[in-house]
Structures are given as structure tokens and as C-alpha cells.
JSON list of C-alpha atoms in Angstrom, two decimals:
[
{"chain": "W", "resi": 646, "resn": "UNK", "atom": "CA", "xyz": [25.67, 25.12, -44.99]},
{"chain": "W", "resi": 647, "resn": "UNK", "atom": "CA", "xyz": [23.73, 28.39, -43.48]},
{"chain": "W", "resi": 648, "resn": "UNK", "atom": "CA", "xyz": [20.39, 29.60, -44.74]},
{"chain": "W", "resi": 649, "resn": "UNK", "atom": "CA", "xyz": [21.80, 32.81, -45.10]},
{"chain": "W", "resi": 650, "resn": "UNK", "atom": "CA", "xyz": [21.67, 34.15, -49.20]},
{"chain": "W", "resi": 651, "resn": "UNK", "atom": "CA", "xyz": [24.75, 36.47, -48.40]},
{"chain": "W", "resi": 652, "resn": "UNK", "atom": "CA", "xyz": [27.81, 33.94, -49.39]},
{"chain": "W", "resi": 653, "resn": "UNK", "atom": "CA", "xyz": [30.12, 36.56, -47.34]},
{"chain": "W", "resi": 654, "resn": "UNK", "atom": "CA", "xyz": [27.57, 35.76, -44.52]},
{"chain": "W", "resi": 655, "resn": "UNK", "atom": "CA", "xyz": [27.30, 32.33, -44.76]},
{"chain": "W", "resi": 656, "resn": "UNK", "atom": "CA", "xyz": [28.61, 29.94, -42.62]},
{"chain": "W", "resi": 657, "resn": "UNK", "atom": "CA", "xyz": [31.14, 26.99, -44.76]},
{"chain": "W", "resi": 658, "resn": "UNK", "atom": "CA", "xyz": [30.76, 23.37, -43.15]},
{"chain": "W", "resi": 659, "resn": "UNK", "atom": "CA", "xyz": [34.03, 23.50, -42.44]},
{"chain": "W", "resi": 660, "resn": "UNK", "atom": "CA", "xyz": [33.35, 25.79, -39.96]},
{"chain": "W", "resi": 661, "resn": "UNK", "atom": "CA", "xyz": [30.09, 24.42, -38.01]},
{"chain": "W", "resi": 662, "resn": "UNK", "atom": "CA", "xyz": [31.74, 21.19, -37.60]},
{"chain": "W", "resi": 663, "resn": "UNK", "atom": "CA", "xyz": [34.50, 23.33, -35.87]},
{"chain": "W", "resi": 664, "resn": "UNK", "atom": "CA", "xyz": [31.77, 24.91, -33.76]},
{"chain": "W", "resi": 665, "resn": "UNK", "atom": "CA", "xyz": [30.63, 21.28, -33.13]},
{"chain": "W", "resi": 666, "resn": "UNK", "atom": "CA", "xyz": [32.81, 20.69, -29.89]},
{"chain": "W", "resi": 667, "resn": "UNK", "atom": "CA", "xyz": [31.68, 23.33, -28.18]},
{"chain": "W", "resi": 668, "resn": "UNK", "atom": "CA", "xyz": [28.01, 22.91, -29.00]},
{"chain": "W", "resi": 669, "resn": "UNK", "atom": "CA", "xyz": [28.11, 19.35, -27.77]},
{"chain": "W", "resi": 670, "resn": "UNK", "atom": "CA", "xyz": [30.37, 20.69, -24.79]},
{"chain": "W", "resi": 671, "resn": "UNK", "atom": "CA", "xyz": [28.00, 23.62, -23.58]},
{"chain": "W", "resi": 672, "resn": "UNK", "atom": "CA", "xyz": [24.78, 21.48, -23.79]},
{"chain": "W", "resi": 673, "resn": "UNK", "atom": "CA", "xyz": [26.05, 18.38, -22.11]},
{"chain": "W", "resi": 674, "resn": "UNK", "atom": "CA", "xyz": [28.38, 20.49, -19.70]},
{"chain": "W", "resi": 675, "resn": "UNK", "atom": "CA", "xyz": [25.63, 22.83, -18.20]},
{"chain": "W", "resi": 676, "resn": "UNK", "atom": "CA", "xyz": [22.85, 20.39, -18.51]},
{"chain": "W", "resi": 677, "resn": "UNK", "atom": "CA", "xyz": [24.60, 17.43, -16.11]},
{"chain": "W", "resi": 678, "resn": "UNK", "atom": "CA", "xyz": [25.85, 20.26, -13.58]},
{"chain": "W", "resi": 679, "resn": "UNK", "atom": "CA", "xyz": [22.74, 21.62, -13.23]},
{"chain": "W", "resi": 680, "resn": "UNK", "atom": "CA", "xyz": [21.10, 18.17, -12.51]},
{"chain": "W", "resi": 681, "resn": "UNK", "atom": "CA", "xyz": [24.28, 17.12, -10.20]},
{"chain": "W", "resi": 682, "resn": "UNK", "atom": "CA", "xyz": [23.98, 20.42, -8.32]},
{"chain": "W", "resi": 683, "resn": "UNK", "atom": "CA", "xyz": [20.05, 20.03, -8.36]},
{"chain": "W", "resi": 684, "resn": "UNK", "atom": "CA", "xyz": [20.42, 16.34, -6.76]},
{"chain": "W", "resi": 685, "resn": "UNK", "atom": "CA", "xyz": [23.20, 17.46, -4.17]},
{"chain": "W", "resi": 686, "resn": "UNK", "atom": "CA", "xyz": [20.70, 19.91, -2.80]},
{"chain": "W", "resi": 687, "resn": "UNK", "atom": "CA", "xyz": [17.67, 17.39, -2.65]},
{"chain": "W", "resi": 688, "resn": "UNK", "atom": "CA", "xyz": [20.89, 15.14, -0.96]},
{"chain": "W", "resi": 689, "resn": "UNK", "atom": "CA", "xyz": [21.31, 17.78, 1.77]},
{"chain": "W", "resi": 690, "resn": "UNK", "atom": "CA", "xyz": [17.81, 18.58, 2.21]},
{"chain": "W", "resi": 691, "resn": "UNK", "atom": "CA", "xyz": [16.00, 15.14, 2.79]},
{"chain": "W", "resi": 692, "resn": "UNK", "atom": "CA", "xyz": [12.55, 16.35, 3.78]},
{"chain": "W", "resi": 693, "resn": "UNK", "atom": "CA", "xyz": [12.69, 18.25, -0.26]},
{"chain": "W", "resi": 694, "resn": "UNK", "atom": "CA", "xyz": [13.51, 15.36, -1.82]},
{"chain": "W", "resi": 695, "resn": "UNK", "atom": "CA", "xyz": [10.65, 13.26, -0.36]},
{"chain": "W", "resi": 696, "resn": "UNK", "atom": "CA", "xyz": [7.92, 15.76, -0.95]},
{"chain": "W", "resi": 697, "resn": "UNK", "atom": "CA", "xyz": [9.48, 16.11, -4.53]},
{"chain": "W", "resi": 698, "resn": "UNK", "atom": "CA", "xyz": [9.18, 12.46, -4.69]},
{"chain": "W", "resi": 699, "resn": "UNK", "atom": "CA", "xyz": [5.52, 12.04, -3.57]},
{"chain": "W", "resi": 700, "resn": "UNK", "atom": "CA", "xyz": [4.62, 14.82, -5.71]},
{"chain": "W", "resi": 701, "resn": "UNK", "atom": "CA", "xyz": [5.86, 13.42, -8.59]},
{"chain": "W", "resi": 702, "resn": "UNK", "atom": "CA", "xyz": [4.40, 9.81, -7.52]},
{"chain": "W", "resi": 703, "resn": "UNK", "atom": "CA", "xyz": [0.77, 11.28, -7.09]},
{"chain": "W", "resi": 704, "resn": "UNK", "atom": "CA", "xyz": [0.94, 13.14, -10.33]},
{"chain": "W", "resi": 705, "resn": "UNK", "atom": "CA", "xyz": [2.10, 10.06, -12.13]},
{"chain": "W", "resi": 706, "resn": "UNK", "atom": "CA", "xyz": [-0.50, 7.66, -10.66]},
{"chain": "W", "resi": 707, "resn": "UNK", "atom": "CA", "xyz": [-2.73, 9.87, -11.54]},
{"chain": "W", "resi": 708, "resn": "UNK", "atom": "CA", "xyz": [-2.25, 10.02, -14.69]},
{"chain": "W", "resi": 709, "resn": "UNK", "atom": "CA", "xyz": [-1.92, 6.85, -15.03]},
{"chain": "W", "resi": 710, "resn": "UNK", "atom": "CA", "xyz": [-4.99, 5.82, -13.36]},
{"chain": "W", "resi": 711, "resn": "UNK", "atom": "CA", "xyz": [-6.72, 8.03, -16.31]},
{"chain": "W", "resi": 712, "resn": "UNK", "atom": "CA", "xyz": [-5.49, 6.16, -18.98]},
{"chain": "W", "resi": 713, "resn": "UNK", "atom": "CA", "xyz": [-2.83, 8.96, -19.91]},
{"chain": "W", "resi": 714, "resn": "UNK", "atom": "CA", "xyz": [0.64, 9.58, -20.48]},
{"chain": "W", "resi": 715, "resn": "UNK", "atom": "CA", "xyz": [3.03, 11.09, -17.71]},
{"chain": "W", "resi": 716, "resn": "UNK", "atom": "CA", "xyz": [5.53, 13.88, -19.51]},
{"chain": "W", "resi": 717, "resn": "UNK", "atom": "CA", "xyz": [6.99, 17.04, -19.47]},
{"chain": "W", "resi": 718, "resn": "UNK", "atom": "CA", "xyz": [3.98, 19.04, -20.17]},
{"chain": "W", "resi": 719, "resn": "UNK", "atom": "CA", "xyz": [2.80, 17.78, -16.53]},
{"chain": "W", "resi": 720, "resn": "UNK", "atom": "CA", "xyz": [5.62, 19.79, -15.07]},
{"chain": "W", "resi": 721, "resn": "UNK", "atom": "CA", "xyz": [3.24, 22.62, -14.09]},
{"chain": "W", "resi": 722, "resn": "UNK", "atom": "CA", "xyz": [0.98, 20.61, -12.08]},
{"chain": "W", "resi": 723, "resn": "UNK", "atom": "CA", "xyz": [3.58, 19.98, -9.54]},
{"chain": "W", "resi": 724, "resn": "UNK", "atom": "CA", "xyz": [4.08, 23.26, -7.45]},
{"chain": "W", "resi": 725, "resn": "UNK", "atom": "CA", "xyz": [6.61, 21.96, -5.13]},
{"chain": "W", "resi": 726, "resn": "UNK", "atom": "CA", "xyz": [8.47, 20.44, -8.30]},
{"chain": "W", "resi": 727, "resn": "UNK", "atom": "CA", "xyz": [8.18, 23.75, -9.79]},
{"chain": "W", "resi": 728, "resn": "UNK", "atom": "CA", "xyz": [9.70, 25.54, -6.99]},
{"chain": "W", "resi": 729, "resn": "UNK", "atom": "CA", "xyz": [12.69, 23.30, -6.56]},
{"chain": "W", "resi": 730, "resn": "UNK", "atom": "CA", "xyz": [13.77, 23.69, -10.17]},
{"chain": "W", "resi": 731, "resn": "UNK", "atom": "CA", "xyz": [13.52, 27.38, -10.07]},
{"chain": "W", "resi": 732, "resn": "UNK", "atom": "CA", "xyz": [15.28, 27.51, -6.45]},
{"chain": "W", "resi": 733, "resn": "UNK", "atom": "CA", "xyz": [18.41, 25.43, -8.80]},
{"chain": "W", "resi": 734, "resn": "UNK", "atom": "CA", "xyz": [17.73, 27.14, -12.38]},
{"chain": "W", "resi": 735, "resn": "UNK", "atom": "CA", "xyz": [16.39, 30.64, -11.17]},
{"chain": "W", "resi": 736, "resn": "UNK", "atom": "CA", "xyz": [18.14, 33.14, -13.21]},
{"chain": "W", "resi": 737, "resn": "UNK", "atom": "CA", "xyz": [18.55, 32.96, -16.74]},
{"chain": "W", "resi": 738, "resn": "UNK", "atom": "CA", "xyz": [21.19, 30.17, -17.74]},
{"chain": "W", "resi": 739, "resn": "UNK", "atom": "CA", "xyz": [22.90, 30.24, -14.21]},
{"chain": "W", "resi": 740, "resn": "UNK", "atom": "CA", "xyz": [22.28, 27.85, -11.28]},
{"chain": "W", "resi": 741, "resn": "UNK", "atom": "CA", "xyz": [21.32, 30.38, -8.40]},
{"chain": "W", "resi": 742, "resn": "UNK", "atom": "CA", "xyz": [23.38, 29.06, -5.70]},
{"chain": "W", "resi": 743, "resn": "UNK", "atom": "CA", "xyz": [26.37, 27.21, -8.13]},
{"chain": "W", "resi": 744, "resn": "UNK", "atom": "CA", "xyz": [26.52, 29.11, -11.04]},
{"chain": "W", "resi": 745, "resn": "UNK", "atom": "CA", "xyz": [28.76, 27.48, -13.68]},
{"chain": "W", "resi": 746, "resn": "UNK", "atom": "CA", "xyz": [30.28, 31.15, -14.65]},
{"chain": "W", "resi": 747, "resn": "UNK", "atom": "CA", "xyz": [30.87, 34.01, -12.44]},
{"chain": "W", "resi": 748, "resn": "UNK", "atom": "CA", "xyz": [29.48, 36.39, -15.30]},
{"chain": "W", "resi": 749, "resn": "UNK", "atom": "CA", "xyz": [28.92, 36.40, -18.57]},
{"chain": "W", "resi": 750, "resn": "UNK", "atom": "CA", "xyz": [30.03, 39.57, -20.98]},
{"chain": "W", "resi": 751, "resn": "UNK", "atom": "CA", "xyz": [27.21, 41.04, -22.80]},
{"chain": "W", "resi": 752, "resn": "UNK", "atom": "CA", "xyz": [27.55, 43.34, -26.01]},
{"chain": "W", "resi": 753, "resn": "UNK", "atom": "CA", "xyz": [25.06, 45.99, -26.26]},
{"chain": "W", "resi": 754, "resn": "UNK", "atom": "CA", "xyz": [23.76, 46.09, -30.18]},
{"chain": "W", "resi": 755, "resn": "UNK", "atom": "CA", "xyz": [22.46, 49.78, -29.88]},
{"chain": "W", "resi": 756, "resn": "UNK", "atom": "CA", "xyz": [22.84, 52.67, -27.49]},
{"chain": "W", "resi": 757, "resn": "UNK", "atom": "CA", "xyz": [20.49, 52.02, -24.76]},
{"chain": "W", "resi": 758, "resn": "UNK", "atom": "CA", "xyz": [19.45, 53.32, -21.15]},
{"chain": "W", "resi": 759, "resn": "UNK", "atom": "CA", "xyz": [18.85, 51.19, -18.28]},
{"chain": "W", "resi": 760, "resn": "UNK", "atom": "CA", "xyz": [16.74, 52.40, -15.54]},
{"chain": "W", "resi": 761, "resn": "UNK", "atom": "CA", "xyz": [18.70, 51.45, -11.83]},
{"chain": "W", "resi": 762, "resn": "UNK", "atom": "CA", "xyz": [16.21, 49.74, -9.54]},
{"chain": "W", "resi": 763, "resn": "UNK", "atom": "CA", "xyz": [18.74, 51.21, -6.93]},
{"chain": "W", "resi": 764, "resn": "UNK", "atom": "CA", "xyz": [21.15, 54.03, -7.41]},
{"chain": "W", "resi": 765, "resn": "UNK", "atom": "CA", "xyz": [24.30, 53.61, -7.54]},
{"chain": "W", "resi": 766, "resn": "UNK", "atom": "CA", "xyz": [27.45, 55.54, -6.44]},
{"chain": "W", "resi": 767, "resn": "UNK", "atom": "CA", "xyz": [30.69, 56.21, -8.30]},
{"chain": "W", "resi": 768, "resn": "UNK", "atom": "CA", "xyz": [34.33, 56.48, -6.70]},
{"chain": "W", "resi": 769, "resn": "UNK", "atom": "CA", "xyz": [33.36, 60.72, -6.80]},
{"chain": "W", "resi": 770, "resn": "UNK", "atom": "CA", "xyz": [30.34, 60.03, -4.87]},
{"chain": "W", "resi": 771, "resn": "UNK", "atom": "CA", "xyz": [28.24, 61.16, -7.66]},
{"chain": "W", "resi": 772, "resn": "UNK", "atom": "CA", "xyz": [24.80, 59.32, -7.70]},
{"chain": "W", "resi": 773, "resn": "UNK", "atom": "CA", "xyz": [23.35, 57.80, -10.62]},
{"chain": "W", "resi": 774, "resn": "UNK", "atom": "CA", "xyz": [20.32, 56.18, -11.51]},
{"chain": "W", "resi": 775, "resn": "UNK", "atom": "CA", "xyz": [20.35, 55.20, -14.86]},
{"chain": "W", "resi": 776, "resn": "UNK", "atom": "CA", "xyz": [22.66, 53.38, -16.64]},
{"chain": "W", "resi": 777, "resn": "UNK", "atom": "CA", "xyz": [23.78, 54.70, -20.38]},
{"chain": "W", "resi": 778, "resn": "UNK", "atom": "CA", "xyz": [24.76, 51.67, -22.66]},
{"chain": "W", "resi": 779, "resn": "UNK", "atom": "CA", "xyz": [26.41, 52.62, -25.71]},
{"chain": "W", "resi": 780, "resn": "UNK", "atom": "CA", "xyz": [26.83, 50.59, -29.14]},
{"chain": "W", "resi": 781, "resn": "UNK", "atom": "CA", "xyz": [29.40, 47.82, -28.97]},
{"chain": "W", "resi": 782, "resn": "UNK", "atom": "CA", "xyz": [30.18, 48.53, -25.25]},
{"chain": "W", "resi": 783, "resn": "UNK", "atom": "CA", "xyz": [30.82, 45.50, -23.41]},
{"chain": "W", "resi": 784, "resn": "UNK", "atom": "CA", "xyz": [29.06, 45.14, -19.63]},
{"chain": "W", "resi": 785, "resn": "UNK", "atom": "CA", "xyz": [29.93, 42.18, -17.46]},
{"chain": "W", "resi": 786, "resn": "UNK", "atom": "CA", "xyz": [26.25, 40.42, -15.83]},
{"chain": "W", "resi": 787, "resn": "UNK", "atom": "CA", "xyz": [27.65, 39.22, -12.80]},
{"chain": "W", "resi": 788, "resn": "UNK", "atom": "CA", "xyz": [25.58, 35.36, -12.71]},
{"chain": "W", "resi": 789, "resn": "UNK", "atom": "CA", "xyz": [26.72, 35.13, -8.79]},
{"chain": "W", "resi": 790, "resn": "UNK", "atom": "CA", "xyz": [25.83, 38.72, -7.67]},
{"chain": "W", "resi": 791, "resn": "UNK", "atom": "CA", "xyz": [22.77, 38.47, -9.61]},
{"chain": "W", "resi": 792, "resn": "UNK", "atom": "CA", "xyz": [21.90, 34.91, -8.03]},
{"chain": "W", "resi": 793, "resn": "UNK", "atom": "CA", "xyz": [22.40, 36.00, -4.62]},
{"chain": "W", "resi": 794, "resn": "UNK", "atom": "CA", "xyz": [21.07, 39.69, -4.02]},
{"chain": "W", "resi": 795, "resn": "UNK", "atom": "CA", "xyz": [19.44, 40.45, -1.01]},
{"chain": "W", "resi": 796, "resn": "UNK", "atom": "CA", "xyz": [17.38, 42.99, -2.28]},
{"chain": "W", "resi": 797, "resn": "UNK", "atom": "CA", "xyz": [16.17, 40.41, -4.65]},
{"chain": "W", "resi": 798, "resn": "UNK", "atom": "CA", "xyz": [15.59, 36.99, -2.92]},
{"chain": "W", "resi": 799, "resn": "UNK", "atom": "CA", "xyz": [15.68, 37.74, 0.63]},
{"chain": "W", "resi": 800, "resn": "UNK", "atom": "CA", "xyz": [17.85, 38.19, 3.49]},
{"chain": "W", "resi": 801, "resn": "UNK", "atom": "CA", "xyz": [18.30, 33.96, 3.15]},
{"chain": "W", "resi": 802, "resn": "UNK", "atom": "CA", "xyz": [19.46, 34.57, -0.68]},
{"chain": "W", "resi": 803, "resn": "UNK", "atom": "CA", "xyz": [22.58, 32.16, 0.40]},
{"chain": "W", "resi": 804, "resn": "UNK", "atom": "CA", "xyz": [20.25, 29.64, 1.62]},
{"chain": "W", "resi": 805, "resn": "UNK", "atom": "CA", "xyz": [18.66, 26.75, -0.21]},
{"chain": "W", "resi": 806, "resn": "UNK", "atom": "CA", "xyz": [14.82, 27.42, 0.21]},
{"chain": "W", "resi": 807, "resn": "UNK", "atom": "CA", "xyz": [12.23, 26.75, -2.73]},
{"chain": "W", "resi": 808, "resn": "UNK", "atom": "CA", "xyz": [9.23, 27.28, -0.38]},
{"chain": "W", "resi": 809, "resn": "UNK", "atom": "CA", "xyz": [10.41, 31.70, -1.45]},
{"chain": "W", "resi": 810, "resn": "UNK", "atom": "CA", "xyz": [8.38, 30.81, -5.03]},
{"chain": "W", "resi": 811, "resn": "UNK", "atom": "CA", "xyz": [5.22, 30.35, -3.10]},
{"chain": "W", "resi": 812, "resn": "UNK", "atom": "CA", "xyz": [5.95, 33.56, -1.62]},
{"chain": "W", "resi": 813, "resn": "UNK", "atom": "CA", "xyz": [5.95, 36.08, -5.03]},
{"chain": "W", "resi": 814, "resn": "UNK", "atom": "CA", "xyz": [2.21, 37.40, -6.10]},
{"chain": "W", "resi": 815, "resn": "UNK", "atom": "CA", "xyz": [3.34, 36.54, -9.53]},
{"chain": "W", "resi": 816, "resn": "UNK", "atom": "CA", "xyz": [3.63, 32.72, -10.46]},
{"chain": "W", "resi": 817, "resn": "UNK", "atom": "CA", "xyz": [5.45, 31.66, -13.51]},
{"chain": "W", "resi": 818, "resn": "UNK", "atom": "CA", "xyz": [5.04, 28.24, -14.81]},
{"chain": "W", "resi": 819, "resn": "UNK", "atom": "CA", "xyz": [7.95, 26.25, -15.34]},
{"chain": "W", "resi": 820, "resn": "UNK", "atom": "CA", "xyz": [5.99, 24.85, -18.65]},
{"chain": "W", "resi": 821, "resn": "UNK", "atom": "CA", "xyz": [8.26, 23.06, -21.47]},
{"chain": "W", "resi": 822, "resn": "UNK", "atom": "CA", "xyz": [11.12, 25.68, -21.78]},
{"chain": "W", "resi": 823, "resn": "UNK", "atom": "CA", "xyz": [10.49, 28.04, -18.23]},
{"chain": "W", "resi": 824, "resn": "UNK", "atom": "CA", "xyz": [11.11, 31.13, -20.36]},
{"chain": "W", "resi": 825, "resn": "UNK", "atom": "CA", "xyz": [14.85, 31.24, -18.68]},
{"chain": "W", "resi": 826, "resn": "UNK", "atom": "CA", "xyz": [16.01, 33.29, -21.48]},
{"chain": "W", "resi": 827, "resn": "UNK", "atom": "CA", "xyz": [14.09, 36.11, -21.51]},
{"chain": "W", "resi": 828, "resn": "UNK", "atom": "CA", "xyz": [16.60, 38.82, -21.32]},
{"chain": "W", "resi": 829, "resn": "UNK", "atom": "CA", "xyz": [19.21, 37.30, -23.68]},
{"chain": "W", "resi": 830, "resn": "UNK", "atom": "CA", "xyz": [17.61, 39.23, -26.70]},
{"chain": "W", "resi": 831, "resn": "UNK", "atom": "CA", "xyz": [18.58, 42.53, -24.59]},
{"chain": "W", "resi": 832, "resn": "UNK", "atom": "CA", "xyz": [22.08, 42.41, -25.62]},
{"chain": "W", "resi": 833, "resn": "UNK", "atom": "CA", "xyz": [23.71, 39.63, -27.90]},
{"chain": "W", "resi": 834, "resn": "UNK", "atom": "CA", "xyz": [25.66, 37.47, -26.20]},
{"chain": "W", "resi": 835, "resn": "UNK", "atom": "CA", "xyz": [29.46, 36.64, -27.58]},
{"chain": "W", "resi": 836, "resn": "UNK", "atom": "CA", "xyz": [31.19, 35.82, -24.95]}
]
């Protein structure tokens, strides 16, 4: 039932078909909120949703028009497209302005040190500007906080505005999977 050769590691059927439930739940669950919560946006911002539209129109003719197939692997060709779905899906697996949790725990798998972009204070006043993870510690990643720094997207961080990814000096392509999971492998996740 796994491909582990450990039988105290491996995983009985029994037990993924438990799993099952939430698999199907997760996918499903975050998948349609972040599509509803994409679409209200476009709702409340009509002038978004037609240049998303006429983007995606011109691209398709267009490929069309050469004899080709319109799919996902076009997704980089449309800027404004690209900008939207980042603006929704910018950090990691939360929505930027409606994440689905308020944080997610993380477990750190070896003692670690994270550099602070910003020091920090503690209730004694004492600075600090690293952060010392130790093995097994748990650490909150706070999805909202994250999603709506100031120091990180701008004093409009509450604000629905893709137009801030034409802004950066560095562009990253959506492509097929938008390399939204980058940091995951930092600490596992078993929350």
C-alpha cells in the first residue's frame, strides 16, 4: 500500500482510505474558494475583469488563428492574467486578501537560524535579529499577517491591486504549477 520497504513504515490501506476524506476535502475545499474569492474580486472590480477577459480572448484567437491549441502552458503569455492570479494566490497556499487559515503550524526538522529582515523586540525590550529554531519546535506562520504586511506589499497591502506585480524588478512566471510552494520544504508541515 506504500512504497516504503520498512513494514513498520509502511502505510496499510486501511489507513489511506481513512486519509481519503480529507485528501478529497483539502483539494476540492481550497481549490473552489480560491476561484470563488478570485471571481468576487474580478465582481467588485469590473474594469479587471474585462481586461482579464480581452486578454484571454486575444491570446486564444491567436492561437487559434495559428492552427494551435489554447492551454495552460499559455498562462505566461498573459501578464495581466498573471498578475491577477498572484494578487488572489500570492503567498504560498494562502489567498492574500481571504486566506482560508489564519496560520498554519510548522515543525522545524533540525535546529536552524533564521535571519530577521526586521528586528524584533521582546516584552524586556531586548532586540533580536535572528531567530533560533530548534528540533521539533513548533512556530505558527501567520497566512494573514504574512498576506498583508506593509513592509512587504505596500502601504495598499489591504487593497485589491494586481497592477503591484508589474511593479517588482523580479518577474516570476505563473507557468504550470507557479512555484507556490517553495518554502514548504523549510519545515515539514503537520498541522
Amino acid at each position: 500500500a506504500s512504497i516504503s520497504n520498512d513494514p513498520k513504515k509502511e502505510m496499510q490501506i486501511e489507513e489511506i482510505l481513512a486519509q481519503m476524506a480529507t485528501f478529497i476535502f483539502a483539494g476540492h475545499d481550497t481549490s473552489a474558494g480560491a476561484v470563488a474569492w478570485l471571481l468576487y474580486e474580478l465582481a467588485r472590480h469590473p474594469e479587471d475583469q474585462e481586461r482579464v477577459r480581452s486578454e484571454v480572448s486575444v491570446a486564444s484567437r491567436q492561437k487559434t488563428l495559428a492552427g494551435q491549441k489554447f492551454d495552460a502552458t499559455d498562462y505566461d503569455s498573459m501578464p495581466f492574467l498573471n498578475a491577477v492570479i498572484k494578487e488572489s494566490l500570492a503567498l504560498l497556499e494562502s489567498l492574500r486578501l481571504h486566506p482560508f487559515a489564519h496560520s498554519l503550524p510548522r515543525i522545524a526538522e533540525h535546529d536552524d537560524v533564521l535571519p530577521l529582515a526586521e528586528p524584533i523586540v521582546d516584552s524586556t525590550a531586548e532586540f533580536y535579529q535572528k531567530f533560533r529554531y530548534r528540533r521539533a519546535n513548533v512556530t505558527p506562520r501567520s497566512n494573514a499577517n504574512m498576506s498583508r504586511s506593509e513592509s512587504v506589499w505596500g502601504s495598499d497591502a489591504e487593497c485589491w491591486r494586481p497592477s503591484r506585480f508589474f511593479e517588482t524588478e523580479k518577474s516570476i512566471n505563473i507557468g504550470m504549477y507557479a512555484n507556490l510552494y517553495a518554502l514548504l520544504h523549510a519545515y515539514n508541515h503537520r498541522g
